[in-house]
Structure formats: C-alpha cells, structure tokens
Amino acid sequence: MVFTTYLFIGIAFVVAQTTFIRLLPFSNIIFDLMIPYVLFLGMYRPGGMSIVLVMVNGSIMDIFSGGVFGIYLSIYLWIYFLTKKAHKYVMVREIASQSLMVALSVFGENIVLWFIHVIGSKYHGLIYQDVGRILIMTLLGGLLGPLILLFLRCVDRSMVIRRSKLIERDV
Amino acid sequence: MAPFCDNKDLKRHKAELMFPQKLLAVLSLVAIVFANVVLISISAKFHHNFNPLERMVFFCISPFQEGVARTQHFFRDIWKHYFCLVSVSEENDLLKKRIEELKYLNSRYLESELANRRLRKILNFKPHISFPIVCAEVIGVDPSPWSKTVVINKGDADGVKKGMPVVVPEGIIGHVITVGHGYAKVLLIVDQNSAVDALVQRTRVRGIIKGEGNSTCTFRYALSKEDILIGDTVISSGVDGIFPKGLRVGSVRKVEKDPSEIFQTVMVDPFVDFSRLEEVMVIQKESHF
C-alpha cells in the first residue's frame, strides 16, 4: 500500500513534468520536481523500499527524457545516498537544511545535465544564459522544494494515522 | 600499543595499518564514480531501442499523459470558445481580409503549380514521390529542459517506425527515435543530438542543421566564401535518408564570417514554434539508416 502510494506520487510528478508544466511559459526555469521526492525518500523512508522507488522513477524519467539513458537514474541514486549520509552531519528535518539540500541537489543535477549539453553544443554564446537559468532553478528549488517535502510529509502522516486506526479497529 | 584481545583484532589492526579506513572509503567512492561514468558513456554510445520492460512502462504511463493533455486541451478550448468572444468579432474582420489576401495568393500558387507541372514534363523530371501521412497528437514533452523530445500518440500499431520524419505545415519538427505500441518519441531538430542535411534555398549551399538545445539551430559546414544572407530560407536536402527533399526548416537569423575560419557560423531560427506543438504529421517514409 505504502509502496504503491509513493510509486504513484512519483509517476504523477513525471506525468506533470512531461505535460502541463513544460507547456507553461516559464517552464525552462522550473526545477526537477523529482528532487524533493528523492530527498524525501532519503530522509523519511526506510532503505529497501525507497531505493527501489528511486530506481523505478529514475528509469521512468530516463525513458521519457531525450538524453542519455541512465543519467537521471544515476543522479537520483547519488542524491539519495548523499541524503542518507547527510543524516550524520546535518539536521535534515529542519526547514532551512531541507531548503539548502533541495537547492544543492537542483544545482548539482543541472550542472551535470548542463555539462552534457555543452559537450554536444558548438555555439557557446548561450553559456551566460544557461548559468542564469541554473541559478534561478536553484533558487526556486530552495524556495519551493520544502513545500513539496511538506506535502509528501503530510501524505506520509495521513498514511500512518490511517494505518494506526486500522490496527486499533482490528484490536 | 594497546594489547589485542584475540587474533581477530590483531588481523583487523594490521589491515587498518595497510589500508586506512578513510583511504579505503575514498578509493571506493572514486571507483563507484568511475564505474558510473563508464556505464553512462556506454549507454550514450549505444543508443538503445525500447526493450519489452521499457515498452511496458511507456504503455502504462503514456495514457496518463494523454489524459492530462486532453484535459488541458478541453479547458483551453473552453477558454477559447466561451471566454474570448470579445475579441472574436474583431478577429472575424481581420480573417475576412486575410481570406481575400489568401485567395489572391492561392490563385498565384495555382498558376505556379501549373507552370511547374508543365516545366517538369518538359524536363522529363520524375514525379514527386508522395508518402502516406499519419496524423498524431503531442501528448508529452521532455521532462528535462536540457533535451528536446516529445511523445506522440501514434506508435508501431499505426505504422510509425523508427527514423520516420515528423512535420507540421510550417516545417520540419524532427524524427522518430523510439517507438512503443501506441506511442512514439520524437527527437526535435532543436535538440543538440539532432542533425538534418540541409541547403540554403536561394544559393543551394549545403550544410548540416544542428540543434543547439534551446530554440535555435546552427547551419554548419558552410564554407566562409559561400553566399548566405540573413533571412534566407533553409530546406532539407533529402541526402540524409530521413527527411524528403524540400521540407522547410527555418530562416537564417545571423551570419558570422571569421577570416581565420574555414566555415562561417550561421544561426537558423526554425519556422516551427516548438513550444506550441499540438498536432503533427508523421511521414511514413522509412529511413535508410
């Protein structure tokens, strides 16, 4: 049940990103919504289930993206493992830390994708624009990322409450 | 040195002396990063086709995309048909004027077409090969802002195959790169991995139209001595084996000639507005590659 819910949330993010969000006029500066999702799995969900979710959703992103296959999968796995490690050094459940982590992850992801983009491009005149775009995406990630984390946290809490009610009823 | 409890501790201590734990961790991390880069490089080198599992994922998720796209179109149509009536009257007048202009243009084109047919007959040209066309709807776009692909709602069940060109009346859009049962992924000409053999319509200068990953393309490998001007129309040459000859690609926006360079830098604006793609046509011409 929990796995299916999170799987559908991940797919909903992918569908949103491949339909109406990319058709918005400012879609070029919207950060990857899967990043808060991956961070959430790294922060709040147990290892076994969340790693499968990260891998499945990373692969789906790769299937729908026109880039090199495996790039999103790799980026998400790295973000996931770094989040797990960050538990030791940062108070990951504080909003400021979460904002910073989303911003850093968005920045890291876009640097990797930008690097691949620049390798294949001859006309380098747009680099300044790209830098601006990455910085705006990072900023947006830092500002809006915690809200997505909050939404996922609410979903998580409601599931816990529902499960405890079911257990009480059974008892 | 602290006394060791047993043989096991002694062995571990010796191992730690040979490979300190931090060094081991760093080496493992370097090895993992290296393996990751190698795997991605291999993946990039061999552009894969959909395997059954990926086809299944595509099959399961694309209906959701289609549903969202249809809902979006539904609301947009409501907006267009009911809320924008204020501007309709004004638009109607403009359209009437436009129809008159188009009637005049149409008669001119008809005349040109007849003249063209006569001339072709005279020169004993082969008749223009026409291919069947499949109309499709764009139901999804690339989730990444760094690459440019779209998902259409026609696949191998409708006769769409890998390598088929995709166009709209304004010009070339791209070509099919992966095909599922009822869905296909199209690589747009503005993607950096896309290349179209093209020529400048006015001077017949040949080159390659390469996507730049944003909304523009570059016309590459045109010698500096060649005559290319801003506003020139670029069309497909038909040599690449994917796009039929004569399809409109875009117009030249910028020309830069550097005396020290063999080739000139030519920027081309595609005729197609890729941010507003809705219905497209797949030309059922099988690729030679």
PDB file of C-alpha atoms in Angstrom, chain B residues 14-155:
ATOM      1  CA  LYS B  14      47.118  -4.933  10.593  1.00  0.00           C
ATOM      2  CA  ALA B  15      44.612  -4.420   7.763  1.00  0.00           C
ATOM      3  CA  GLU B  16      43.881  -0.907   9.021  1.00  0.00           C
ATOM      4  CA  LEU B  17      47.589  -0.125   9.038  1.00  0.00           C
ATOM      5  CA  MET B  18      47.912  -1.265   5.423  1.00  0.00           C
ATOM      6  CA  PHE B  19      44.675   0.421   4.181  1.00  0.00           C
ATOM      7  CA  PRO B  20      43.403   3.145   6.488  1.00  0.00           C
ATOM      8  CA  GLN B  21      39.612   3.202   6.508  1.00  0.00           C
ATOM      9  CA  LYS B  22      39.341   6.759   5.147  1.00  0.00           C
ATOM     10  CA  LEU B  23      41.615   5.923   2.215  1.00  0.00           C
ATOM     11  CA  LEU B  24      39.563   2.828   1.521  1.00  0.00           C
ATOM     12  CA  ALA B  25      36.350   4.882   1.558  1.00  0.00           C
ATOM     13  CA  VAL B  26      37.800   7.477  -0.824  1.00  0.00           C
ATOM     14  CA  LEU B  27      39.087   4.752  -3.164  1.00  0.00           C
ATOM     15  CA  SER B  28      35.676   3.056  -3.167  1.00  0.00           C
ATOM     16  CA  LEU B  29      33.957   6.355  -3.921  1.00  0.00           C
ATOM     17  CA  VAL B  30      36.360   7.060  -6.810  1.00  0.00           C
ATOM     18  CA  ALA B  31      35.764   3.534  -8.140  1.00  0.00           C
ATOM     19  CA  ILE B  32      31.967   3.944  -7.951  1.00  0.00           C
ATOM     20  CA  VAL B  33      32.053   7.369  -9.677  1.00  0.00           C
ATOM     21  CA  PHE B  34      34.353   5.934 -12.358  1.00  0.00           C
ATOM     22  CA  ALA B  35      32.054   2.929 -12.894  1.00  0.00           C
ATOM     23  CA  ASN B  36      29.039   5.281 -13.099  1.00  0.00           C
ATOM     24  CA  VAL B  37      30.710   7.493 -15.731  1.00  0.00           C
ATOM     25  CA  VAL B  38      31.797   4.419 -17.739  1.00  0.00           C
ATOM     26  CA  LEU B  39      28.251   2.956 -17.674  1.00  0.00           C
ATOM     27  CA  ILE B  40      26.697   6.266 -18.778  1.00  0.00           C
ATOM     28  CA  SER B  41      29.297   6.614 -21.561  1.00  0.00           C
ATOM     29  CA  ILE B  42      28.442   3.115 -22.791  1.00  0.00           C
ATOM     30  CA  SER B  43      24.738   3.989 -22.621  1.00  0.00           C
ATOM     31  CA  ALA B  44      25.370   7.178 -24.643  1.00  0.00           C
ATOM     32  CA  LYS B  45      27.412   5.334 -27.254  1.00  0.00           C
ATOM     33  CA  PHE B  46      24.842   2.659 -27.945  1.00  0.00           C
ATOM     34  CA  HIS B  47      21.555   4.485 -28.411  1.00  0.00           C
ATOM     35  CA  HIS B  48      19.203   1.782 -27.255  1.00  0.00           C
ATOM     36  CA  ASN B  49      15.800   0.929 -28.582  1.00  0.00           C
ATOM     37  CA  PHE B  50      12.929   0.177 -26.220  1.00  0.00           C
ATOM     38  CA  ASN B  51      13.198  -3.206 -24.538  1.00  0.00           C
ATOM     39  CA  PRO B  52       9.970  -5.006 -23.525  1.00  0.00           C
ATOM     40  CA  LEU B  53      10.137  -3.632 -19.970  1.00  0.00           C
ATOM     41  CA  GLU B  54      10.555  -0.055 -21.198  1.00  0.00           C
ATOM     42  CA  ARG B  55       7.766  -0.565 -23.716  1.00  0.00           C
ATOM     43  CA  MET B  56       5.559  -1.681 -20.856  1.00  0.00           C
ATOM     44  CA  VAL B  57       6.442   1.369 -18.751  1.00  0.00           C
ATOM     45  CA  PHE B  58       5.771   3.586 -21.759  1.00  0.00           C
ATOM     46  CA  PHE B  59       2.489   1.772 -22.364  1.00  0.00           C
ATOM     47  CA  CYS B  60       1.389   2.202 -18.745  1.00  0.00           C
ATOM     48  CA  ILE B  61       2.350   5.855 -18.270  1.00  0.00           C
ATOM     49  CA  SER B  62       1.511   7.375 -21.648  1.00  0.00           C
ATOM     50  CA  PRO B  63      -2.284   7.041 -21.118  1.00  0.00           C
ATOM     51  CA  PHE B  64      -1.899   9.247 -18.032  1.00  0.00           C
ATOM     52  CA  GLN B  65      -0.021  11.773 -20.136  1.00  0.00           C
ATOM     53  CA  GLU B  66      -2.718  11.557 -22.789  1.00  0.00           C
ATOM     54  CA  GLY B  67      -5.418  12.061 -20.154  1.00  0.00           C
ATOM     55  CA  VAL B  68      -3.718  15.138 -18.732  1.00  0.00           C
ATOM     56  CA  ALA B  69      -3.079  16.514 -22.232  1.00  0.00           C
ATOM     57  CA  ARG B  70      -6.726  16.000 -23.214  1.00  0.00           C
ATOM     58  CA  THR B  71      -7.972  17.649 -20.010  1.00  0.00           C
ATOM     59  CA  GLN B  72      -5.645  20.538 -20.679  1.00  0.00           C
ATOM     60  CA  HIS B  73      -6.936  20.850 -24.275  1.00  0.00           C
ATOM     61  CA  PHE B  74     -10.527  20.655 -23.015  1.00  0.00           C
ATOM     62  CA  PHE B  75     -10.046  23.584 -20.640  1.00  0.00           C
ATOM     63  CA  ARG B  76      -8.103  25.540 -23.238  1.00  0.00           C
ATOM     64  CA  ASP B  77     -10.932  25.020 -25.738  1.00  0.00           C
ATOM     65  CA  ILE B  78     -13.481  26.234 -23.196  1.00  0.00           C
ATOM     66  CA  TRP B  79     -11.364  29.310 -22.662  1.00  0.00           C
ATOM     67  CA  LYS B  80     -11.020  29.871 -26.394  1.00  0.00           C
ATOM     68  CA  HIS B  81     -14.667  29.312 -27.281  1.00  0.00           C
ATOM     69  CA  TYR B  82     -16.549  30.895 -24.439  1.00  0.00           C
ATOM     70  CA  PHE B  83     -14.374  33.424 -22.682  1.00  0.00           C
ATOM     71  CA  CYS B  84     -12.654  35.019 -25.625  1.00  0.00           C
ATOM     72  CA  LEU B  85     -15.808  36.014 -27.544  1.00  0.00           C
ATOM     73  CA  VAL B  86     -14.999  39.691 -27.043  1.00  0.00           C
ATOM     74  CA  SER B  87     -12.141  39.570 -29.460  1.00  0.00           C
ATOM     75  CA  VAL B  88     -13.898  37.259 -31.920  1.00  0.00           C
ATOM     76  CA  SER B  89     -15.730  40.000 -33.843  1.00  0.00           C
ATOM     77  CA  GLU B  90     -12.513  41.951 -34.359  1.00  0.00           C
ATOM     78  CA  GLU B  91     -10.719  38.773 -35.334  1.00  0.00           C
ATOM     79  CA  ASN B  92     -13.512  37.952 -37.782  1.00  0.00           C
ATOM     80  CA  ASP B  93     -12.948  41.192 -39.692  1.00  0.00           C
ATOM     81  CA  LEU B  94      -9.245  40.525 -39.831  1.00  0.00           C
ATOM     82  CA  LEU B  95      -9.816  36.979 -41.026  1.00  0.00           C
ATOM     83  CA  LYS B  96     -12.122  38.158 -43.805  1.00  0.00           C
ATOM     84  CA  LYS B  97      -9.371  40.438 -45.023  1.00  0.00           C
ATOM     85  CA  ARG B  98      -6.879  37.616 -44.733  1.00  0.00           C
ATOM     86  CA  ILE B  99      -9.146  35.302 -46.777  1.00  0.00           C
ATOM     87  CA  GLU B 100      -9.157  37.823 -49.602  1.00  0.00           C
ATOM     88  CA  GLU B 101      -5.377  38.014 -49.492  1.00  0.00           C
ATOM     89  CA  LEU B 102      -5.091  34.229 -49.421  1.00  0.00           C
ATOM     90  CA  LYS B 103      -7.485  33.858 -52.349  1.00  0.00           C
ATOM     91  CA  TYR B 104      -5.197  36.082 -54.360  1.00  0.00           C
ATOM     92  CA  LEU B 105      -2.107  34.135 -53.200  1.00  0.00           C
ATOM     93  CA  ASN B 106      -3.841  30.849 -53.900  1.00  0.00           C
ATOM     94  CA  SER B 107      -4.562  31.792 -57.490  1.00  0.00           C
ATOM     95  CA  ARG B 108      -0.917  32.759 -57.886  1.00  0.00           C
ATOM     96  CA  TYR B 109       0.264  29.445 -56.418  1.00  0.00           C
ATOM     97  CA  LEU B 110      -2.164  27.538 -58.616  1.00  0.00           C
ATOM     98  CA  GLU B 111      -0.695  29.283 -61.604  1.00  0.00           C
ATOM     99  CA  SER B 112       2.831  28.458 -60.402  1.00  0.00           C
ATOM    100  CA  GLU B 113       1.848  24.839 -59.829  1.00  0.00           C
ATOM    101  CA  LEU B 114       0.517  24.521 -63.362  1.00  0.00           C
ATOM    102  CA  ALA B 115       3.649  26.136 -64.730  1.00  0.00           C
ATOM    103  CA  ASN B 116       5.758  23.831 -62.572  1.00  0.00           C
ATOM    104  CA  ARG B 117       3.955  20.749 -63.915  1.00  0.00           C
ATOM    105  CA  ARG B 118       4.489  21.879 -67.473  1.00  0.00           C
ATOM    106  CA  LEU B 119       8.183  22.536 -66.867  1.00  0.00           C
ATOM    107  CA  ARG B 120       8.659  19.170 -65.131  1.00  0.00           C
ATOM    108  CA  LYS B 121       7.095  17.460 -68.104  1.00  0.00           C
ATOM    109  CA  ILE B 122       9.396  19.321 -70.423  1.00  0.00           C
ATOM    110  CA  LEU B 123      12.490  18.425 -68.414  1.00  0.00           C
ATOM    111  CA  ASN B 124      11.275  14.840 -68.016  1.00  0.00           C
ATOM    112  CA  PHE B 125      11.528  15.062 -64.240  1.00  0.00           C
ATOM    113  CA  LYS B 126      10.408  12.167 -62.119  1.00  0.00           C
ATOM    114  CA  PRO B 127       7.079  12.884 -60.423  1.00  0.00           C
ATOM    115  CA  HIS B 128       7.382  13.945 -56.803  1.00  0.00           C
ATOM    116  CA  ILE B 129       7.239  10.905 -54.552  1.00  0.00           C
ATOM    117  CA  SER B 130       4.452  11.316 -52.062  1.00  0.00           C
ATOM    118  CA  PHE B 131       4.407   9.289 -48.873  1.00  0.00           C
ATOM    119  CA  PRO B 132       1.436   8.382 -46.737  1.00  0.00           C
ATOM    120  CA  ILE B 133       1.000  10.538 -43.650  1.00  0.00           C
ATOM    121  CA  VAL B 134      -0.144   9.671 -40.133  1.00  0.00           C
ATOM    122  CA  CYS B 135      -1.570  12.497 -38.040  1.00  0.00           C
ATOM    123  CA  ALA B 136      -0.667  12.380 -34.372  1.00  0.00           C
ATOM    124  CA  GLU B 137      -1.170  14.446 -31.275  1.00  0.00           C
ATOM    125  CA  VAL B 138       1.602  15.578 -28.947  1.00  0.00           C
ATOM    126  CA  ILE B 139       0.777  14.163 -25.528  1.00  0.00           C
ATOM    127  CA  GLY B 140       4.011  14.718 -23.635  1.00  0.00           C
ATOM    128  CA  VAL B 141       7.178  16.744 -23.677  1.00  0.00           C
ATOM    129  CA  ASP B 142      10.654  16.101 -22.356  1.00  0.00           C
ATOM    130  CA  PRO B 143      10.863  16.327 -18.558  1.00  0.00           C
ATOM    131  CA  SER B 144      14.321  17.856 -18.832  1.00  0.00           C
ATOM    132  CA  PRO B 145      14.769  21.443 -20.005  1.00  0.00           C
ATOM    133  CA  TRP B 146      18.163  20.415 -21.417  1.00  0.00           C
ATOM    134  CA  SER B 147      16.926  17.971 -24.068  1.00  0.00           C
ATOM    135  CA  LYS B 148      14.166  18.356 -26.642  1.00  0.00           C
ATOM    136  CA  THR B 149      11.846  15.441 -27.353  1.00  0.00           C
ATOM    137  CA  VAL B 150       8.084  14.998 -27.474  1.00  0.00           C
ATOM    138  CA  VAL B 151       5.828  11.972 -27.107  1.00  0.00           C
ATOM    139  CA  ILE B 152       3.116  11.449 -29.752  1.00  0.00           C
ATOM    140  CA  ASN B 153       0.052   9.202 -29.519  1.00  0.00           C
ATOM    141  CA  LYS B 154       0.859   7.024 -32.546  1.00  0.00           C
ATOM    142  CA  GLY B 155       3.182   4.031 -32.493  1.00  0.00           C
TER     143      GLY B 155
END
